[in-house]
XYZ file of C-alpha atoms in Angstrom:
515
model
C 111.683 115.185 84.872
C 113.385 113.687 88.117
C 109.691 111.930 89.158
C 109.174 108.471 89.335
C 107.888 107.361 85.586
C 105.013 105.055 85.498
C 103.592 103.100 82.208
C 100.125 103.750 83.875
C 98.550 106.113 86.302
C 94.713 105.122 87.279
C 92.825 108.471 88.515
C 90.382 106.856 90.306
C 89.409 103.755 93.113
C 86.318 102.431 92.100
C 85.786 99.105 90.834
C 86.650 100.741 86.665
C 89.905 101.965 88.023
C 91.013 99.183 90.522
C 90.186 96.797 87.681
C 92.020 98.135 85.133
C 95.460 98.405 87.348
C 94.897 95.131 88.070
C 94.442 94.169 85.106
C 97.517 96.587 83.489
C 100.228 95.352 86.384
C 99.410 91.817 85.977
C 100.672 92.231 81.934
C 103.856 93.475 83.026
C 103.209 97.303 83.491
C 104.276 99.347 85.934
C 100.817 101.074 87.567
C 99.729 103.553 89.593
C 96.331 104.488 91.257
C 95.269 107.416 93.371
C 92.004 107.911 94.535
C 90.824 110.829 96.035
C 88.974 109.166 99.501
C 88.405 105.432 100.286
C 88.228 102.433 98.098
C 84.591 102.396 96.353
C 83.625 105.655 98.171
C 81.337 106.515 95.462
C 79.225 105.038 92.958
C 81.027 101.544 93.657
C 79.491 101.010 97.064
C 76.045 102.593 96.440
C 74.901 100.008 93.562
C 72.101 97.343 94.403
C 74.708 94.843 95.302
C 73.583 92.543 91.887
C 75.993 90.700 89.373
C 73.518 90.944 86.755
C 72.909 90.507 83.163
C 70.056 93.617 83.488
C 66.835 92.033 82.369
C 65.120 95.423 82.141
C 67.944 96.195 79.570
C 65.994 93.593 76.856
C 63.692 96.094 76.785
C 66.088 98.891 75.042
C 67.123 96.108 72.858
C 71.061 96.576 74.645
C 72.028 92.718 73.489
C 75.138 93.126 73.450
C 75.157 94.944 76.981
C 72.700 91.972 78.409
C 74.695 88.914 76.536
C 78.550 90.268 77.707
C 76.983 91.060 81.407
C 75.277 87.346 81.100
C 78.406 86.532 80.707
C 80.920 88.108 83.218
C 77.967 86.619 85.553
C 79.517 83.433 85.905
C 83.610 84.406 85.101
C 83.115 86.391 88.147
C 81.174 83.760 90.223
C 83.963 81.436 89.637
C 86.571 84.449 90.715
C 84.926 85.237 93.751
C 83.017 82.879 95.385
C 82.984 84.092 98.491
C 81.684 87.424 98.171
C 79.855 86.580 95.170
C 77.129 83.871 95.233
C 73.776 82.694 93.154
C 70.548 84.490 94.246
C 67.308 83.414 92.792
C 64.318 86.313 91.884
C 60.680 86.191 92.633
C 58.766 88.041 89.898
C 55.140 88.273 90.679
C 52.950 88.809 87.319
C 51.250 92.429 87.908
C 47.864 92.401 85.970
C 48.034 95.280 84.003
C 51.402 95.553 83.500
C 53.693 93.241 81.265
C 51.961 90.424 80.149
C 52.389 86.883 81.315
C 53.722 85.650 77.737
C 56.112 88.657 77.138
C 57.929 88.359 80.581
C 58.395 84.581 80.097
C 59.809 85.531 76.475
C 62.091 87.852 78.024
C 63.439 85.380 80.717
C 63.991 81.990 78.204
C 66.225 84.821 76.308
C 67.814 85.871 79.814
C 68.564 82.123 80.275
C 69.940 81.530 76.807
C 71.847 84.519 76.023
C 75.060 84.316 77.807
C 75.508 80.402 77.925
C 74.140 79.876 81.814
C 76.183 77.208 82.815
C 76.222 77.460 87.050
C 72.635 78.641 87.793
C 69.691 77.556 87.302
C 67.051 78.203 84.943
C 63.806 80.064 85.323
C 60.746 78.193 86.968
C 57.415 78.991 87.741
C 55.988 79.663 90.618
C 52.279 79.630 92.352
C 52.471 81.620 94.987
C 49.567 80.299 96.637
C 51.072 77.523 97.813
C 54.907 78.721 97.417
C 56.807 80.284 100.514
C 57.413 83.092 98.711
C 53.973 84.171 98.379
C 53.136 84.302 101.781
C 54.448 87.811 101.981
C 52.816 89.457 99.291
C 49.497 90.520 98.935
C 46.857 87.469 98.090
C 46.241 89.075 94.213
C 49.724 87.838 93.326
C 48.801 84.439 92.519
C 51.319 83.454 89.956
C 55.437 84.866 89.582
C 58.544 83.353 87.552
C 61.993 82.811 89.144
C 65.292 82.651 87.859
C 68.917 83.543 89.149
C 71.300 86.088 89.197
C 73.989 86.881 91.363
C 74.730 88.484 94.690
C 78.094 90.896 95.268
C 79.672 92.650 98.358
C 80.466 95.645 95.742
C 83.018 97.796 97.861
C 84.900 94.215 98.946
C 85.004 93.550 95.125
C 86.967 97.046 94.490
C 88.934 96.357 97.637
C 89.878 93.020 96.543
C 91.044 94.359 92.803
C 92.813 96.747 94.736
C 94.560 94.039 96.666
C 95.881 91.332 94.070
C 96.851 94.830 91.915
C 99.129 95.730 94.672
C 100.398 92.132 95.453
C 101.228 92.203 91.486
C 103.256 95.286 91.973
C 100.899 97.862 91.563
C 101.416 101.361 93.785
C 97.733 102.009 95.281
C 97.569 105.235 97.237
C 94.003 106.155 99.140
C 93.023 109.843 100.430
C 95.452 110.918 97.245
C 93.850 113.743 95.408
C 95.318 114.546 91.595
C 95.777 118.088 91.705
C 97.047 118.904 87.925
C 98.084 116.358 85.195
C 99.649 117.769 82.510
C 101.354 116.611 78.855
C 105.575 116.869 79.194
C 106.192 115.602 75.151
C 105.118 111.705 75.497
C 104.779 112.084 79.213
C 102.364 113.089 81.739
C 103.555 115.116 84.497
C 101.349 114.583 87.091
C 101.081 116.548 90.974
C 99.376 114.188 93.631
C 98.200 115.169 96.887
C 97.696 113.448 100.139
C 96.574 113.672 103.576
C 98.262 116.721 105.507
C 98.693 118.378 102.177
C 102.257 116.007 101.038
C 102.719 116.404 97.534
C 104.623 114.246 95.408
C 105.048 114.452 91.093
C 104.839 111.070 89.361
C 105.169 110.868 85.347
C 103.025 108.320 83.054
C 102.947 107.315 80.055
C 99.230 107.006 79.987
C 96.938 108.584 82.055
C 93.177 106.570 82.768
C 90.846 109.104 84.196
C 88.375 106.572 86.110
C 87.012 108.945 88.278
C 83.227 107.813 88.004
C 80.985 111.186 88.568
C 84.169 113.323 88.245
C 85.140 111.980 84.961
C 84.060 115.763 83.377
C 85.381 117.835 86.362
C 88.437 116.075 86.485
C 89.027 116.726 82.213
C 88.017 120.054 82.920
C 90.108 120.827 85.820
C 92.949 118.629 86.533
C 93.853 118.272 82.981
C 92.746 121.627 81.644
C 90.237 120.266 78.816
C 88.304 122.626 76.959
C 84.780 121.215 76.648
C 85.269 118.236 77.991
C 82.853 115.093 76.937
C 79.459 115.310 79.546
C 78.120 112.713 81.582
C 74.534 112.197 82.739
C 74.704 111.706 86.441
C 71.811 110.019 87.292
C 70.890 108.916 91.130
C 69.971 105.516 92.547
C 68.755 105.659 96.226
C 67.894 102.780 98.439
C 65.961 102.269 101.776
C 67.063 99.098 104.337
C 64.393 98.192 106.439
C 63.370 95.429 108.632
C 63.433 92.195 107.676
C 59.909 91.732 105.449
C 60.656 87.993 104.851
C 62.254 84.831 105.957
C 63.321 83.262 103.021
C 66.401 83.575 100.888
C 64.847 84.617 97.813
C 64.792 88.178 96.125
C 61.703 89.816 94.757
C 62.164 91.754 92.030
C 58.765 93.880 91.478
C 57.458 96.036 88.475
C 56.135 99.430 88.949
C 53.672 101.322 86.760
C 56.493 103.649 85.263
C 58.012 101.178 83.490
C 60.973 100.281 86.140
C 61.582 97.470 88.560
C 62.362 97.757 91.919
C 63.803 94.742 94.345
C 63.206 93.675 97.461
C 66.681 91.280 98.609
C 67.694 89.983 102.304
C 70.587 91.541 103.582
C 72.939 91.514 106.508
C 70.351 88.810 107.801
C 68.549 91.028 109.651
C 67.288 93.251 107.079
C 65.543 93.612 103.623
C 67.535 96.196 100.983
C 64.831 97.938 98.722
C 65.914 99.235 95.936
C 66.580 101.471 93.221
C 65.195 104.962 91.898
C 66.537 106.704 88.661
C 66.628 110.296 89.133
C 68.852 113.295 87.357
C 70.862 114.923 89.869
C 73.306 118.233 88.828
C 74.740 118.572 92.336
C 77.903 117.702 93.713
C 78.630 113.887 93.843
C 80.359 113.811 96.863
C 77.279 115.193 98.727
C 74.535 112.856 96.880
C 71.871 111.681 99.412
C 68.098 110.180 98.947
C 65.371 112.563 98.947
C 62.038 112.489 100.669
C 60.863 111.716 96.891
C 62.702 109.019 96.636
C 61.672 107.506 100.006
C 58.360 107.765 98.937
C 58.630 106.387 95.553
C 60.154 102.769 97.355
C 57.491 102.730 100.021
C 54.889 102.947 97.228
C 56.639 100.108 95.290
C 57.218 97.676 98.758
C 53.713 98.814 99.856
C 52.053 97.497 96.383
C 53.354 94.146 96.394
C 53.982 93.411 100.368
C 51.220 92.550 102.804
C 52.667 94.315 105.639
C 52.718 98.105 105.488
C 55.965 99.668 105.218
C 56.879 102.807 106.591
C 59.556 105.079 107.395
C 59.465 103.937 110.893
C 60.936 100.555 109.931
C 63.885 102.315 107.537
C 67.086 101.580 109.494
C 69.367 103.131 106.616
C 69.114 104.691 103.530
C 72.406 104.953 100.736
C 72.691 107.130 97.403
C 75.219 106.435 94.736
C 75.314 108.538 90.984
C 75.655 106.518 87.916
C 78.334 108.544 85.987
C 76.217 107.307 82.490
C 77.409 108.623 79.337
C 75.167 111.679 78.130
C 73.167 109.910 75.020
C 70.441 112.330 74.627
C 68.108 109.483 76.488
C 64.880 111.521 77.131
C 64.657 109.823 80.741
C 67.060 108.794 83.535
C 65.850 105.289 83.303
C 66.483 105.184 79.494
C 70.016 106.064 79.199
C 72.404 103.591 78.372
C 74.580 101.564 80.872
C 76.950 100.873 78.655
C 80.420 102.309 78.929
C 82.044 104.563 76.328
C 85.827 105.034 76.266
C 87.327 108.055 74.999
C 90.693 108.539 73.795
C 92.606 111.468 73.402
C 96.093 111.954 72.205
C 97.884 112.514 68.925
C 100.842 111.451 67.143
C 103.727 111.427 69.649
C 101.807 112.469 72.893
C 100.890 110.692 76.032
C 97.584 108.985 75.761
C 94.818 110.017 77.656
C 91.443 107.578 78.548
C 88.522 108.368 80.246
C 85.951 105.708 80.938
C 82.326 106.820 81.308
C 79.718 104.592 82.329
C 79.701 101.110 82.926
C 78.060 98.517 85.156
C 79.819 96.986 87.929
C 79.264 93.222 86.354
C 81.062 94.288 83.288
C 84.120 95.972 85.289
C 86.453 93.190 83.687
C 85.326 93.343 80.673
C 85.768 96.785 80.301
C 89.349 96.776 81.787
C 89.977 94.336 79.174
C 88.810 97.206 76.280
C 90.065 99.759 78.485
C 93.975 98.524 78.134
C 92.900 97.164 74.371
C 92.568 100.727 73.602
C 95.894 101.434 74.816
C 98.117 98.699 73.480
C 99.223 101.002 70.372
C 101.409 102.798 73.529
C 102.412 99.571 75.219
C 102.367 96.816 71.873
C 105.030 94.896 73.952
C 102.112 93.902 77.126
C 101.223 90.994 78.300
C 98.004 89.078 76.673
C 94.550 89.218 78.410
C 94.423 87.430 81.620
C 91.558 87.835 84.018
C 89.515 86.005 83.119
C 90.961 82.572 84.544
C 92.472 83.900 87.562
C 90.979 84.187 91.089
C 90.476 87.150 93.283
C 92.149 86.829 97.166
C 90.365 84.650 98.877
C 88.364 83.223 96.293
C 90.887 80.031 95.503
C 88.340 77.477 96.373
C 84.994 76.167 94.251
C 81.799 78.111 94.270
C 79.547 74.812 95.580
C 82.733 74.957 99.043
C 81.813 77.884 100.780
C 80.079 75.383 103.453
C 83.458 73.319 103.767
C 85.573 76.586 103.837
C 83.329 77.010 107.117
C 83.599 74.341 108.526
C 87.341 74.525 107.739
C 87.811 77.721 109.202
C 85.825 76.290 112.209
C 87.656 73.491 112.595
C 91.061 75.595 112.969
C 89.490 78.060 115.483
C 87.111 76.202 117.456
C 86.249 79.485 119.784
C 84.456 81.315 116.569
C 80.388 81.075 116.423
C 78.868 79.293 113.170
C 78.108 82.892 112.765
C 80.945 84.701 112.947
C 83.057 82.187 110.925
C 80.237 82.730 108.037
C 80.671 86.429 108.052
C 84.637 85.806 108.144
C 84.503 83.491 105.185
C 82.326 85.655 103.032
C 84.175 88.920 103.335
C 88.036 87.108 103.044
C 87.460 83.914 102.231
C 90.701 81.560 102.512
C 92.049 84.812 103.474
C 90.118 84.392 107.144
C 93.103 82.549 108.677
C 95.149 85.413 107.750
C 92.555 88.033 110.241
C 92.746 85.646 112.566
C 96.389 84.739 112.961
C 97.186 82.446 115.488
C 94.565 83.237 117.924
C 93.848 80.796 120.678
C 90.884 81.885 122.161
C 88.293 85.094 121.231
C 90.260 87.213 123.705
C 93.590 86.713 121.782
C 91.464 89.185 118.813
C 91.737 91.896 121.038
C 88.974 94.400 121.717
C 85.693 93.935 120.647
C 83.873 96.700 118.923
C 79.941 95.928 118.964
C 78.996 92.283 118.849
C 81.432 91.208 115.715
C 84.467 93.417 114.803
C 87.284 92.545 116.934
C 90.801 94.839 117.333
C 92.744 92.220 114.929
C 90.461 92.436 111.921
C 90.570 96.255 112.233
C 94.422 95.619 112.351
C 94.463 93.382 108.730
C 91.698 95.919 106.901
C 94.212 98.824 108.279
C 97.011 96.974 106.901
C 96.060 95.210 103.956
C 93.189 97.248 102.695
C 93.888 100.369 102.904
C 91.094 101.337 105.588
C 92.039 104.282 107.403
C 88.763 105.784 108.967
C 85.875 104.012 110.630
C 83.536 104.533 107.789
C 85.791 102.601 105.944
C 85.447 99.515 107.882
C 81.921 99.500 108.975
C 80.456 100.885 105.620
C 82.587 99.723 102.919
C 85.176 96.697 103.645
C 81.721 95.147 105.641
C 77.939 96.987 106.875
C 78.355 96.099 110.373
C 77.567 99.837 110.783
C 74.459 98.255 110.546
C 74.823 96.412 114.314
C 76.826 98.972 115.926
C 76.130 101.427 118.191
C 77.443 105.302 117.713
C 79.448 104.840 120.974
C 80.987 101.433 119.212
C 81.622 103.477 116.349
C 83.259 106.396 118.159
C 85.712 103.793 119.943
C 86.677 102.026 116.829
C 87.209 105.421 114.859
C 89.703 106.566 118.102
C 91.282 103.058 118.459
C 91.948 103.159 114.434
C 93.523 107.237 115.020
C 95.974 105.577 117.436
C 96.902 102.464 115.562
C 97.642 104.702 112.679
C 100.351 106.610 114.697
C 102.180 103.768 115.584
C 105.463 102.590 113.497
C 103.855 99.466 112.311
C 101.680 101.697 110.262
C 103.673 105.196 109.594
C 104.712 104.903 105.708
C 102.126 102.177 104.769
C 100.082 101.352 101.371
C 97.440 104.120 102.388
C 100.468 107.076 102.424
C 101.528 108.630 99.997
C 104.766 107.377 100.134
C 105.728 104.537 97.864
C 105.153 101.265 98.781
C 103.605 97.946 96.648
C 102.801 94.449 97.447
């Protein structure tokens, strides 16, 4: 075919598709991955920012879904404990809704079902005398708490992306897949990149992870007729002014039947959060509705002392859940779970297209995903995942503190503050922004109160960043504390690095290059 031949090529740079490359190159394929935009442009960086077991999900009687999530809870923890960490949940009892017995029921099963080991158990709590009633309005005398987990969900992708490509994986970003098509027990596949270069590639499977393209991309790439549907359902969230000062969540129950949560984040803030809405528009253009905005208001507004309004939003985020089309009468009904369809007879190149999926069970479903494929590869590599850290994470999940204070100790000039923020976002990795920097000015140029020129340079070089958004929306949110002058700057500062040798042919081109 004269084209580079691949075992696997990954359609697809969410956290589905950079896990499964990762997963495929570290058993001794050769991988792979194109994705249209960034990193975790879509659905992958729009999710409530929860490693989660789903208590809601006890309610649909998913088990297995709760139990393997329960699970994958704690293997992940362990992987990444830097941008991963325990969170605890205030759950006020709502007269009139669930009863007191039933949600205590559900939580000893949410303890016991995926063999907690790190976090604590579920508590009671009177909030008349606990910090965490203070907030709320005085009717909300009594609440459980228990723990889940916390996750910076486009560094996770990133990250996946990272050790894949270390491993020997071939990551390409702002790579569109034009046309794949079957060549006998190949795939002969046209890619696209920035400036319209084109380049063929050949697999011998293809893994369409394209999240809320997974039907578009059967039905137009690859030619399908009739192509399995998805559901794409929307999940919108609000960030608004800090409403509390503790470090707990709220999770809160609405009269509809869902939850909604009320978590810190970025310190200076409180993330509310989510809807579940149908949407049938194009996924690349998905953005909350004045519906929507209302609907959280209502829910923060029922349970918060303080009104809330749309004078204190300070950003709002929209993300489709690519869901698997079940016949579920409503949004908030369909299953999570991910389905994995296989296509391919006797002698032809495999195709797999993932639908659904949670981003807690992203390993797990790696794990089937390349299960489902061994028939093609029998000779790969066992499972391995689930032991092995993520970059950055090689230290113990109680030692973030001392990785501070390491990190401190090495570069004395940093603020508490900013050596926090380093930690969590590249954890042992930090020395490796910082170089051998003497003194703050040895960074370079600052770009609002945090993001200095030599991180830029590191996310540009090792993480495939390429535009602003990139860096101040998805590797971090310190979009968050910059102004749209500081933005402006760091978008024209990253235009020029790009054009310099040091950068011309690098991971984000679409000319080949790994590790």
């Amino acid at each position: 075919m004269g084209a580079e031949i691949f075992d696997i090529v990954v359609i697809g740079g969410g956290v589905n598709g950079c896990g499964i490359a990762r997963d495929a190159v570290g058993r001794g394929l050769k991988v792979l991955l194109a994705e249209q935009s960034d990193l975790a442009s879509g659905t992958s960086s729009a999710s409530t920012k929860l490693i989660h077991g789903g208590l809601r999900y006890l309610e649909h009687k998913e088990f297995r879904l709760v139990r393997e999530a329960l699970i994958e809870r704690e293997v992940l923890l362990r992987a990444a404990p830097h941008i991963i960490w325990p969170l605890r949940f205030v759950l006020p009892h709502h007269k009139g809704l669930r009863p007191r017995w039933l949600i205590r029921l559900g939580l000893f099963f949410y303890d016991h079902l995926g063999g907690r080991k790190l976090l604590p158990g579920t508590r009671s709590v009177d909030l008349r005398h606990d910090a965490a009633g203070a907030p709320l309005k005085p009717g909300f005398t009594h609440a459980f708490e228990y723990s889940d987990c916390w996750v910076e969900d486009a560094r996770l992708v990133a990250l996946n992306a990272r050790d894949a490509a270390e491993r020997g994986a071939e990551i390409l970003v702002r790579t569109r897949c034009s046309e794949a098509r079957r060549a006998g027990h190949l795939w002969r596949i046209q890619l696209e990149g920035a400036g319209g270069v084109r380049r063929e590639v050949a697999a011998r499977a293809l893994v369409n992870a394209t999240g809320p393209w997974v039907s578009s991309f059967l039905g137009g790439a690859v030619g399908m007729n009739a192509p399995d549907r998805i559901r794409t359902v929307k999940g919108s969230h609000i960030v608004v002014e800090k409403l509390f000062d503790h470090d707990r969540a709220y999770i809160f129950q609405n009269a509809d039947g869902r939850i909604c949560f009320a978590i810190p984040y970025e310190h200076d803030f409180t993330l509310i959060g989510t809807t579940d809405a149908d949407f049938d528009g194009e996924p690349g253009k998905v953005a909350i509705s004045e519906a929507e905005v209302d609907y959280l208001l209502a829910a923060a507004n029922e349970y918060f002392q303080a009104s809330v309004t749309r004078a204190n939003i300070r950003w709002t985020y929209a993300g489709i859940r690519p869901l698997y089309d079940d016949g579920a009468s409503k949004a908030q009904d369909a299953t999570r779970d991910y389905v994995l369809k296989l296509e391919g007879g006797t002698g032809e190149a495999p195709l797999l297209s993932i639908f659904g999926g949670k981003i807690t069970t992203y390993r797990r479903l790696a794990e089937a995903a390349l299960d489902r494929l061994k028939p093609t590869f029998p000779a790969m590599a066992a499972p391995w995942t689930a032991q092995a850290k993520l970059p950055g994470g090689d230290f113990a999940v109680n030692a973030f503190a001392a990785e501070v204070g390491s990190l401190s100790k090495r570069y004395p000039f940093l603020e508490l503050k900013e050596a926090r923020r380093l930690v969590r976002a590249y954890g042992t990795r930090a020395a490796q922004v910082l170089g051998d920097a003497r003194n703050a000015a040895e960074l370079g140029r600052r770009f609002g109160p945090s993001l200095t020129a030599a991180e830029v340079d590191y996310l540009m070089r090792e993480e495939w960043a390429t535009q602003a958004d990139d860096i101040i929306w998805r590797r971090s949110k310190l979009g968050l504390h910059m102004t749209p002058a500081e933005q402006a700057a760091l978008q024209d500062y990253m235009v020029q690095l790009e054009r310099t040798p040091a950068f011309a042919g690098g991971d984000h081109e679409i000319a080949p290059r790994r590790g």
